PDB file of C-alpha atoms and ligand atoms in Angstrom:
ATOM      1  CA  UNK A 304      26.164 115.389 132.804  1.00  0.00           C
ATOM      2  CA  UNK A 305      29.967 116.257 133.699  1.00  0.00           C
ATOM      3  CA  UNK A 306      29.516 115.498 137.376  1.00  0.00           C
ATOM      4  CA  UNK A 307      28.821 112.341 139.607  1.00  0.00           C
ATOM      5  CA  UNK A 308      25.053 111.941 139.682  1.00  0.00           C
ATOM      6  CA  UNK A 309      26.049 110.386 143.262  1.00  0.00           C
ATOM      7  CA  UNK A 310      26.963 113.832 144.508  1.00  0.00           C
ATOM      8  CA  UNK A 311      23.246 114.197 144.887  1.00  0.00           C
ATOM      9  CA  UNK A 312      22.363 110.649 145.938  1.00  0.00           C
ATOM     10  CA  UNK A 313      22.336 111.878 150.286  1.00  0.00           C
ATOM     11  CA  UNK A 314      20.562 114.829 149.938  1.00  0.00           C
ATOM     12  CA  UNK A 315      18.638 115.808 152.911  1.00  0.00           C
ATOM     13  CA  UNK A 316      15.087 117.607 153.682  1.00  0.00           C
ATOM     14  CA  UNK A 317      14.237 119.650 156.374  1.00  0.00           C
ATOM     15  CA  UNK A 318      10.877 121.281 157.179  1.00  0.00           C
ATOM     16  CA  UNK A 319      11.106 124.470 158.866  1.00  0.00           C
ATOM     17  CA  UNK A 320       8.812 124.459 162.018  1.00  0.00           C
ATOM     18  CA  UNK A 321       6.261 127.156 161.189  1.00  0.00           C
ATOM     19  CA  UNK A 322       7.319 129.240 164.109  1.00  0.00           C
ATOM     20  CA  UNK A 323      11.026 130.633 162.754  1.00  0.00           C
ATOM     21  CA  UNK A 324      10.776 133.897 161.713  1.00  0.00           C
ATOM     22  CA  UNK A 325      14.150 134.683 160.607  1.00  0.00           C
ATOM     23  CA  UNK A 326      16.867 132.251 159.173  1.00  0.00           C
ATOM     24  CA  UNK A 327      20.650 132.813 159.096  1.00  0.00           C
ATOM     25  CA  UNK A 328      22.513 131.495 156.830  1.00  0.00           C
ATOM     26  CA  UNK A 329      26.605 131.729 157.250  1.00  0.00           C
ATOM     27  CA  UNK A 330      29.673 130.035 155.541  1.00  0.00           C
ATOM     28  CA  UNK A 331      33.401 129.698 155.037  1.00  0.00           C
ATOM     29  CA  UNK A 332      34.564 131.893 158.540  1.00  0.00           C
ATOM     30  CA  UNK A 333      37.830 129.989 158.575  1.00  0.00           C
ATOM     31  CA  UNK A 334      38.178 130.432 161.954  1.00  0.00           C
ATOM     32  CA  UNK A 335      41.475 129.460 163.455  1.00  0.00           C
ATOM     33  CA  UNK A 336      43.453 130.190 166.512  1.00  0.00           C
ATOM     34  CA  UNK A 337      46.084 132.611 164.905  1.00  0.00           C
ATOM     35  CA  UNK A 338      43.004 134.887 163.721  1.00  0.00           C
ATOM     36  CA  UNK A 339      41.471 135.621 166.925  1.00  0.00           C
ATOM     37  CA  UNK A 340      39.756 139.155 165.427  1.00  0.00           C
ATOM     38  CA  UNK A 341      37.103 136.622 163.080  1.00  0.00           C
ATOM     39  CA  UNK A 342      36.530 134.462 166.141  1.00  0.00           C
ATOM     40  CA  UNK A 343      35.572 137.454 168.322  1.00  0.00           C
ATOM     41  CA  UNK A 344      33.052 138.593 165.926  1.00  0.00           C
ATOM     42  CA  UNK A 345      31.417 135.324 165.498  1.00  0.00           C
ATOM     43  CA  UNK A 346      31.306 134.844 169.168  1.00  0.00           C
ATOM     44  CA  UNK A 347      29.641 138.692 169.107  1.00  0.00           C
ATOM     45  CA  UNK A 348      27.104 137.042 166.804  1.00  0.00           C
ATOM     46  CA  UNK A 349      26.143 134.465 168.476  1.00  0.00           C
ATOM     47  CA  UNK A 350      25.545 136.043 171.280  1.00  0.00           C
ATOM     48  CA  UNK A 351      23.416 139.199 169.488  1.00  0.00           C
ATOM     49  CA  UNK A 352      22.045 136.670 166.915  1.00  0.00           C
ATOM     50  CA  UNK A 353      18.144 137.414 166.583  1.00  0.00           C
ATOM     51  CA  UNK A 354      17.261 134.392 163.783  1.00  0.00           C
ATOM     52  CA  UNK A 355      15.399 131.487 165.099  1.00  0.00           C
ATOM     53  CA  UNK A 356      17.789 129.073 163.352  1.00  0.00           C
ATOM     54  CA  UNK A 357      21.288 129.521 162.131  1.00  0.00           C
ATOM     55  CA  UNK A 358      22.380 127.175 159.213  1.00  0.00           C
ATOM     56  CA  UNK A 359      26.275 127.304 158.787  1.00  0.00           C
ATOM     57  CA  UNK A 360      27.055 125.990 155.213  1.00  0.00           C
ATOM     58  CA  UNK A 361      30.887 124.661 155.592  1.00  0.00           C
ATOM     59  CA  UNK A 362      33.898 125.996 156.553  1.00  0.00           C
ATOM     60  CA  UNK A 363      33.107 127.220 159.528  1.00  0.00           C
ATOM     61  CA  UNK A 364      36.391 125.839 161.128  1.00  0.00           C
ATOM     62  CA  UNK A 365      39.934 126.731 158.789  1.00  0.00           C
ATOM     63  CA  UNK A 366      41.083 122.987 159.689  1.00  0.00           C
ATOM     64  CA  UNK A 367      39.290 119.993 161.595  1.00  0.00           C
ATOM     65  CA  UNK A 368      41.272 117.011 162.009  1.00  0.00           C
ATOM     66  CA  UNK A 369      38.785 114.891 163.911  1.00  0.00           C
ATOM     67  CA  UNK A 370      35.973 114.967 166.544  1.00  0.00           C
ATOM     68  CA  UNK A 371      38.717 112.938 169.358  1.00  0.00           C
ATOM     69  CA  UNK A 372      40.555 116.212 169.599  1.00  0.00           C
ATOM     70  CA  UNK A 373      38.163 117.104 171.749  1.00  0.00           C
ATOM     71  CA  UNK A 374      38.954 114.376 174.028  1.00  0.00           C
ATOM     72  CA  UNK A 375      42.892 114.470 174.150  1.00  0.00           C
ATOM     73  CA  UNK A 376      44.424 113.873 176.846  1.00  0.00           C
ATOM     74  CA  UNK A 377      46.416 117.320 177.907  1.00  0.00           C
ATOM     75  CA  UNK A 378      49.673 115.873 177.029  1.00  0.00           C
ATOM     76  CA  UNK A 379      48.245 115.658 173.285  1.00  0.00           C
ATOM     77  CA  UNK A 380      47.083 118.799 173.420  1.00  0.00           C
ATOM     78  CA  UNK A 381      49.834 120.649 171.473  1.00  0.00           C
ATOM     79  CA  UNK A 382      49.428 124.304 170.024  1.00  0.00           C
ATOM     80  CA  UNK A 383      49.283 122.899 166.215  1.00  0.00           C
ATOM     81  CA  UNK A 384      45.759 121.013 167.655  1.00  0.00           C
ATOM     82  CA  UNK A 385      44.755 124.469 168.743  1.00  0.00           C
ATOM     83  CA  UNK A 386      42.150 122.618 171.665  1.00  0.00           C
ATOM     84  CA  UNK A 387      41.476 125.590 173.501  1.00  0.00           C
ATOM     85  CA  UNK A 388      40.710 127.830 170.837  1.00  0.00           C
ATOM     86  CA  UNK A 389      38.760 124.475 169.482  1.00  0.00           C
ATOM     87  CA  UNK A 390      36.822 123.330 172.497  1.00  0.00           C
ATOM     88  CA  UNK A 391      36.381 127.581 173.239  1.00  0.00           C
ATOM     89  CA  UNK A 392      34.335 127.501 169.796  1.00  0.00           C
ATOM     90  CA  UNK A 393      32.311 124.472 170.441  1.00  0.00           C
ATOM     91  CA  UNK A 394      31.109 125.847 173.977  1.00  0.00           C
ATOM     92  CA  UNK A 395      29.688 129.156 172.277  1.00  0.00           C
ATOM     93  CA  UNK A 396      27.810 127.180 169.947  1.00  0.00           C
ATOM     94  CA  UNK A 397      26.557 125.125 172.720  1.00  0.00           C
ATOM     95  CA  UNK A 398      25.058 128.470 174.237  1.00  0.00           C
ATOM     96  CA  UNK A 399      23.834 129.423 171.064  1.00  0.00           C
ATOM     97  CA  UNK A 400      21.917 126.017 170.182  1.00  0.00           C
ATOM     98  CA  UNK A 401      20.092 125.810 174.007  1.00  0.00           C
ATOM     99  CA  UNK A 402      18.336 128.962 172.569  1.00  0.00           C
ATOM    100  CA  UNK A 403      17.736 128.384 168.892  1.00  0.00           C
ATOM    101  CA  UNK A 404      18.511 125.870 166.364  1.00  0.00           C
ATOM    102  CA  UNK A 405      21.435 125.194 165.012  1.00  0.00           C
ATOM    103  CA  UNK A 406      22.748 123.354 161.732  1.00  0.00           C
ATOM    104  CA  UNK A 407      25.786 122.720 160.724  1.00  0.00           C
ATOM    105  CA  UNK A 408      26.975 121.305 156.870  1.00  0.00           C
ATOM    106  CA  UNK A 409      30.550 120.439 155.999  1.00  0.00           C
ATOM    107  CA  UNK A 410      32.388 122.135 154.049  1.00  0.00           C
ATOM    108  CA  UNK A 411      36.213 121.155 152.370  1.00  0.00           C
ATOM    109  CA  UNK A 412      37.734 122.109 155.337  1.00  0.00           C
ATOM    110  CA  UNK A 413      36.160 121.186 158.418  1.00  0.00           C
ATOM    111  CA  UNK A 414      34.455 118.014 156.317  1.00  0.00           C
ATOM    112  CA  UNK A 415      35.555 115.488 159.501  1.00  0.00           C
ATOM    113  CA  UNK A 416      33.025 117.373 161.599  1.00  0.00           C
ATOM    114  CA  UNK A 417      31.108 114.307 163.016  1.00  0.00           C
ATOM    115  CA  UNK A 418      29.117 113.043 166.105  1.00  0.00           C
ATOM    116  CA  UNK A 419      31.154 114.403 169.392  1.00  0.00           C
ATOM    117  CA  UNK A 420      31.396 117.358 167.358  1.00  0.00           C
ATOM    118  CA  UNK A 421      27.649 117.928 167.498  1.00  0.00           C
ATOM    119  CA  UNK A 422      27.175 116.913 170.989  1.00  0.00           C
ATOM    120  CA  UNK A 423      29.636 119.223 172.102  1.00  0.00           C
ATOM    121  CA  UNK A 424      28.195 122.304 170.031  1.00  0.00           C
ATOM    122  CA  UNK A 425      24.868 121.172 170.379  1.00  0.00           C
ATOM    123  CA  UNK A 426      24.856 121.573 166.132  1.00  0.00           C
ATOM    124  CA  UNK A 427      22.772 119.372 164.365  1.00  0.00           C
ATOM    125  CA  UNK A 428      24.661 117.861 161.473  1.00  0.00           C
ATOM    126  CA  UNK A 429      22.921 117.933 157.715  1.00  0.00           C
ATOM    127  CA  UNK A 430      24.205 116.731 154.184  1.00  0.00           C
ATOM    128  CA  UNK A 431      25.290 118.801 151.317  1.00  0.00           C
ATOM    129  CA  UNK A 432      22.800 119.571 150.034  1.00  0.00           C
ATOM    130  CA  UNK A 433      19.978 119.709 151.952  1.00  0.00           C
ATOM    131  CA  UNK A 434      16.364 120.972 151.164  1.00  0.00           C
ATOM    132  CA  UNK A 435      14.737 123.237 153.563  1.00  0.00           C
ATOM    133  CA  UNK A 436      11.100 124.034 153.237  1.00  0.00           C
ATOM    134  CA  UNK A 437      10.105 127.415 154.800  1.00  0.00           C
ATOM    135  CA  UNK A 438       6.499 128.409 154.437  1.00  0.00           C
ATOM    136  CA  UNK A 439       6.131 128.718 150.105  1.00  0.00           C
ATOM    137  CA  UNK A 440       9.952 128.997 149.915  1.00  0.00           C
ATOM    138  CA  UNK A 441      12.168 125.629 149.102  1.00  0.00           C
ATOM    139  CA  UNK A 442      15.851 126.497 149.551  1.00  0.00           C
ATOM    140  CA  UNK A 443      18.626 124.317 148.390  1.00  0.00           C
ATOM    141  CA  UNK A 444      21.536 124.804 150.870  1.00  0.00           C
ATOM    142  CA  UNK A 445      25.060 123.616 149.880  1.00  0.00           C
ATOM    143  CA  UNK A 446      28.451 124.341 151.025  1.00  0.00           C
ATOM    144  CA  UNK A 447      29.085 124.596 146.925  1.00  0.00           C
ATOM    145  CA  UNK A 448      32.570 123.097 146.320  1.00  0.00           C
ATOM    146  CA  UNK A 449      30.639 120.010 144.582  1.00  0.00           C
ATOM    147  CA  UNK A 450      29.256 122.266 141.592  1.00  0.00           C
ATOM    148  CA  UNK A 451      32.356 123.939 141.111  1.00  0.00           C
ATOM    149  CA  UNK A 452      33.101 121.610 137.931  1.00  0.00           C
ATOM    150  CA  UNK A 453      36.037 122.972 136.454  1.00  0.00           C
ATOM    151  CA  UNK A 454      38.330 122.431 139.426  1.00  0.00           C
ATOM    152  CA  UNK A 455      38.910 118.903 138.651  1.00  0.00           C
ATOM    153  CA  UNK A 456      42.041 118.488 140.633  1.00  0.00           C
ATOM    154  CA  UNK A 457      40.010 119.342 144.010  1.00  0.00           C
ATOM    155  CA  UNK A 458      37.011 116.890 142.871  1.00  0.00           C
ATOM    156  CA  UNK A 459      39.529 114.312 142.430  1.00  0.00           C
ATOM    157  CA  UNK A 460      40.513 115.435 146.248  1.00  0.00           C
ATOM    158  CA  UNK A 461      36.915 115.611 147.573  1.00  0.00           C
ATOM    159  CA  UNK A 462      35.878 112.475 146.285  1.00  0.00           C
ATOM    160  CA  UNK A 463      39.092 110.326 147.755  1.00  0.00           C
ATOM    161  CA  UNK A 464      38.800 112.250 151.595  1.00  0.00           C
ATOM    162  CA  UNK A 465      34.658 111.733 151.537  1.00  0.00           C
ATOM    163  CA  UNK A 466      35.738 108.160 151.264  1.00  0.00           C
ATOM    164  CA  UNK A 467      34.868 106.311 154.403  1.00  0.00           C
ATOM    165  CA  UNK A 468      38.174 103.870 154.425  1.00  0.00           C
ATOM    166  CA  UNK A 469      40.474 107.076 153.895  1.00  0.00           C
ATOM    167  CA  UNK A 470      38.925 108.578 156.348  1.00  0.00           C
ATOM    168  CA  UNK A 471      39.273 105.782 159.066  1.00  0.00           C
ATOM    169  CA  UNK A 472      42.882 105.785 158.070  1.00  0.00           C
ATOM    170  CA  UNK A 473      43.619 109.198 158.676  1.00  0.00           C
ATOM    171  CA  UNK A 474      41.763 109.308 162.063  1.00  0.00           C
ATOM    172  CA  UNK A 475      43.611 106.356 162.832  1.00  0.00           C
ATOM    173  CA  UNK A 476      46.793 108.740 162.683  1.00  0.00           C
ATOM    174  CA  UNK A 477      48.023 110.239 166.083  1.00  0.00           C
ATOM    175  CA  UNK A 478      46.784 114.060 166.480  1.00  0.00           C
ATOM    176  CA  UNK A 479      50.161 115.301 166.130  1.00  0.00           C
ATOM    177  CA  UNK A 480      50.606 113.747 162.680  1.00  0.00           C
ATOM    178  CA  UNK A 481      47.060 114.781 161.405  1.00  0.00           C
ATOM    179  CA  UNK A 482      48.003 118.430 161.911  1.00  0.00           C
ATOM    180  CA  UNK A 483      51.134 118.213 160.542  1.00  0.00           C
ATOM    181  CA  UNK A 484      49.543 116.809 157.294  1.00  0.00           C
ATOM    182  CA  UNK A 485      46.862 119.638 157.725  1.00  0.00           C
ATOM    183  CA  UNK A 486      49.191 122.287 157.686  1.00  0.00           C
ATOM    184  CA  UNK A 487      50.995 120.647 154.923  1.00  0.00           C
ATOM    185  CA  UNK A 488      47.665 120.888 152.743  1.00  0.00           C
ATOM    186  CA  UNK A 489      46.933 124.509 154.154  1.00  0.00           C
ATOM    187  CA  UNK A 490      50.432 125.367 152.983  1.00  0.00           C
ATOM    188  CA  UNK A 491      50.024 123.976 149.728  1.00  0.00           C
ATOM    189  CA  UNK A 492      46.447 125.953 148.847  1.00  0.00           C
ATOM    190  CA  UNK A 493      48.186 129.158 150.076  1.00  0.00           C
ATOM    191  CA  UNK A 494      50.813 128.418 147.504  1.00  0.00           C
ATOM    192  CA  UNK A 495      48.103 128.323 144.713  1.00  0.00           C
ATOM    193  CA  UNK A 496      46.480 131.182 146.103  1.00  0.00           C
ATOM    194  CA  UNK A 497      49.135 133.380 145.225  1.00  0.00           C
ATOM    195  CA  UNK A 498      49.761 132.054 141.531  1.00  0.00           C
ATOM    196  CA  UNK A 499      48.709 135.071 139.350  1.00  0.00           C
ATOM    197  CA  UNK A 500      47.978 132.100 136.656  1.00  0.00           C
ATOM    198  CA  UNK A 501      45.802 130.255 138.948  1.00  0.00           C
ATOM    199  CA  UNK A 502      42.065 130.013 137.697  1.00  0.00           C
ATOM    200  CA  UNK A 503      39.327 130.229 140.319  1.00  0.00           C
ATOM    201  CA  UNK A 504      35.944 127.795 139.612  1.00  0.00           C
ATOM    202  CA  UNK A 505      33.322 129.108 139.815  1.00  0.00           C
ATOM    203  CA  UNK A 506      29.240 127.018 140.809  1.00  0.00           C
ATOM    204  CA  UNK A 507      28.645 125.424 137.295  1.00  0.00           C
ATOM    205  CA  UNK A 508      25.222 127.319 136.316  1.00  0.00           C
ATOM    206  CA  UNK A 509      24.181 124.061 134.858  1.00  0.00           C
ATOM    207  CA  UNK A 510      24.514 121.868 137.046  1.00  0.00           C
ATOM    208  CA  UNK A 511      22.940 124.470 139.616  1.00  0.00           C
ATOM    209  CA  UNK A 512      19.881 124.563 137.632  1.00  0.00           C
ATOM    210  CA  UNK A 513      20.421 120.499 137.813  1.00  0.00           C
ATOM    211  CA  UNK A 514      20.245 119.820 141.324  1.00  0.00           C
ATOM    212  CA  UNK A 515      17.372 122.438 142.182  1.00  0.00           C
ATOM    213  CA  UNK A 516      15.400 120.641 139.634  1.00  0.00           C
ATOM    214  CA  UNK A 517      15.999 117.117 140.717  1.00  0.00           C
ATOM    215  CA  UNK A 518      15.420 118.258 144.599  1.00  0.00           C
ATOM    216  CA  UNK A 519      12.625 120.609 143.203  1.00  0.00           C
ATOM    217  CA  UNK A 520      14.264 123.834 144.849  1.00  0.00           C
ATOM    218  CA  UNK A 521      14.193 127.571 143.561  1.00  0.00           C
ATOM    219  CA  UNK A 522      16.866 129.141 145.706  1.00  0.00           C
ATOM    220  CA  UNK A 523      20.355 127.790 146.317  1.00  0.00           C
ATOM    221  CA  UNK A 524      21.969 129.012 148.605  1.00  0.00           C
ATOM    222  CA  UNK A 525      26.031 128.706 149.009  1.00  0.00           C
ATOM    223  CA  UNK A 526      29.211 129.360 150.003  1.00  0.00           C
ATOM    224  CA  UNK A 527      33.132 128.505 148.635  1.00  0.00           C
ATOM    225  CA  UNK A 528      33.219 131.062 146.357  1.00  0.00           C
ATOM    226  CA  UNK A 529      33.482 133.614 148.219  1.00  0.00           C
ATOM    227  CA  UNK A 530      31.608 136.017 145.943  1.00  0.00           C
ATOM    228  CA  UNK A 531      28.979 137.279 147.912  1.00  0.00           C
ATOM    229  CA  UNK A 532      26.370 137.779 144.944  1.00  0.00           C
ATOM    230  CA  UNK A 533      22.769 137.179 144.083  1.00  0.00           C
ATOM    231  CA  UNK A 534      22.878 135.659 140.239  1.00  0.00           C
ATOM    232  CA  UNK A 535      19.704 134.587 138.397  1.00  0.00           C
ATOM    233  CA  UNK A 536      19.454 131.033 136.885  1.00  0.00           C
ATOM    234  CA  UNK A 537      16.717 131.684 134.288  1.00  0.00           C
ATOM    235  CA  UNK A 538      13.087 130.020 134.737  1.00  0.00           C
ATOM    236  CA  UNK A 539      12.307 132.109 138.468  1.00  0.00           C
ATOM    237  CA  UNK A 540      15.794 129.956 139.398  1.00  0.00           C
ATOM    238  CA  UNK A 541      18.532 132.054 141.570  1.00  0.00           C
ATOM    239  CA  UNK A 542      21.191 131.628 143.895  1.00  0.00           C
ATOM    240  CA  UNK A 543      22.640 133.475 146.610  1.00  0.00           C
ATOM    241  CA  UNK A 544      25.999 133.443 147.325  1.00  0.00           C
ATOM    242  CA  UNK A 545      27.617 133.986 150.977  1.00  0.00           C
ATOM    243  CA  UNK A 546      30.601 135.773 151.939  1.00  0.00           C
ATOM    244  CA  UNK A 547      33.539 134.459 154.155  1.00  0.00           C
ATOM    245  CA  UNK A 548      34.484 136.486 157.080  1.00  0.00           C
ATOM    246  CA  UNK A 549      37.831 137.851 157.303  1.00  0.00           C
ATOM    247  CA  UNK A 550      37.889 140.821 159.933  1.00  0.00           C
ATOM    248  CA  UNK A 551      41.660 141.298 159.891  1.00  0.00           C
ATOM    249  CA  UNK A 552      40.962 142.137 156.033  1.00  0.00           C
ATOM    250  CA  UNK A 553      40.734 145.533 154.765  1.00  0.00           C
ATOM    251  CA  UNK A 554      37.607 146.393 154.522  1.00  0.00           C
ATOM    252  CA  UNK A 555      36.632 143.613 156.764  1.00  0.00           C
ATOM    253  CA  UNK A 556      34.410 140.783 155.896  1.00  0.00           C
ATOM    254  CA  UNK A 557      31.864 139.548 158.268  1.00  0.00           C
ATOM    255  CA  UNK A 558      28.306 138.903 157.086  1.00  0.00           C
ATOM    256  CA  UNK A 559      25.078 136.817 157.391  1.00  0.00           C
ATOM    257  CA  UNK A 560      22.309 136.390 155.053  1.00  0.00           C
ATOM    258  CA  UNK A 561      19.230 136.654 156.399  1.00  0.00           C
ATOM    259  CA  UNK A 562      15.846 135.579 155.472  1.00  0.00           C
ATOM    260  CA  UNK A 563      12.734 137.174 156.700  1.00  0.00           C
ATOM    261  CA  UNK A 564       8.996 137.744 155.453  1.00  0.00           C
ATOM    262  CA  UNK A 565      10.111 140.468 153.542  1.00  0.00           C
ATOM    263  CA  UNK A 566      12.603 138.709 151.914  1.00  0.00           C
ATOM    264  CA  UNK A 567      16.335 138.294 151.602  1.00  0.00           C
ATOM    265  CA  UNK A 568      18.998 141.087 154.341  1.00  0.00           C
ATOM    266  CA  UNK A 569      22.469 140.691 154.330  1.00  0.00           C
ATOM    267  CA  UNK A 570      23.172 142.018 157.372  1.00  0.00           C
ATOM    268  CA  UNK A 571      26.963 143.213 157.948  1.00  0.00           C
ATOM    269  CA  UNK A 572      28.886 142.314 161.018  1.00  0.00           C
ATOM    270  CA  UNK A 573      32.196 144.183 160.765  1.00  0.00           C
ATOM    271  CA  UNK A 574      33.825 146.835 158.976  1.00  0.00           C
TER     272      UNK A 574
HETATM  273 MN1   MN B 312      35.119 125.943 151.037  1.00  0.00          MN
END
């Protein structure tokens, strides 16, 4: 095995109560203050949103840099910390969640989501990954950066910021110097983004099949690709693949994945 077996040493399990329906399933929308389009549509989603629970799989914010944002003081409350846009976000979720459930997972970005967060948004928190029984079906739900193998420099990143003692240090940072160093890392993917040499990962097949197996899954389902697809795994195995939401893009990407008694919808939210 190429990976850390610990990766899958926290997963969770969640039984679905037997009177959902419908399930969501969402990831990567970035959203972010300067892309006000994406945050419109998610907000027009929430509000139309007919699924009894919505599971958001990572990423749903472009940059969190700690839960006590949402208690600065105005004078801390520069534009880089984005609060209103922030605190705007958490109080539409908390609208959302009085009516159905709602579960959030971390993903690379937003992965200093924590408690305040949830009481503010009303989001239940759950671990990557987490098992969710529905009826027959047992889904495997990920945010997906932790199969992508071959990107060994971001591993080597995800392992040292899920620490808890780097994590207590940065928090320990004033606001203003946690965004700073935020934009300095969103600065530095953008960079890599644009390198016609760069080589994306891709969800290691094996290690997919791996981790449904040991949490005795059939369906994962993920984001962090974002390659919206539906790929078989051999032995009745598959998984399914979100899309992030960019509406400023051309065509626009907004979608959720829906799951229903007659099966898997994407359902498409813009463009
Ligand atoms: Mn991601």
């Amino acid at each position: 095995m190429r990976s850390d077996p610990a990766a899958l040493a926290g997963w969770g399990e969640l039984n679905a109560p037997a009177g959902w329906r419908a399930l969501d399933f969402i990831s990567d929308l970035h959203l972010q203050d300067g892309e006000p389009a994406t945050a419109q549509a998610f907000r027009h989603y929430l509000r139309d949103c007919a699924a009894d629970a919505l599971f958001i799989l990572g990423d749903l914010f472009e940059v969190w840099i700690g839960d006590d944002l949402l208690d600065a003081a105005p004078a801390e409350r520069s534009t880089e910390t984005e609060y209103d846009f922030l605190a705007g976000i958490c109080a539409d979720l908390r609208a959302f969640s009085a009516r159905r459930a709602l579960y959030v997972m971390h993903g690379n970005r937003d992965f200093l989501l924590g408690a305040r967060f949830a009481a503010a948004s009303g989001a239940t928190l759950i671990p990557d990954p987490t098992r969710l029984r529905w009826g027959e079906q047992r889904l495997l739900l990920s945010h997906g950066d932790a199969l992508c193998l071959d990107d060994a420099d971001y591993l080597a990143f995800r392992d040292q910021v899920r620490r808890p003692d780097w994590q207590a240090a940065f928090l320990a940072r004033p606001l203003s110097e946690r965004a700073a160093l935020a934009r300095g890392l969103r600065a530095q993917s953008e960079a890599r983004k644009l390198d016609p040499q760069m080589h994306w990962a891709d969800v290691d097949p094996t290690m997919a099949r791996e981790w449904l197996r040991a949490c005795q899954a059939d369906q994962l389902v993920h984001g962090h690709t974002h390659q919206p697809a539906r790929h078989g795994l051999g032995d009745g195995l598959q998984r399914l693949v979100l899309s992030d939401w960019d509406v400023d893009a051309r065509p626009a990407r907004a979608e959720a994945l829906r799951l229903d008694a007659d099966g898997w919808h994407r359902i498409t939210l813009a463009g």
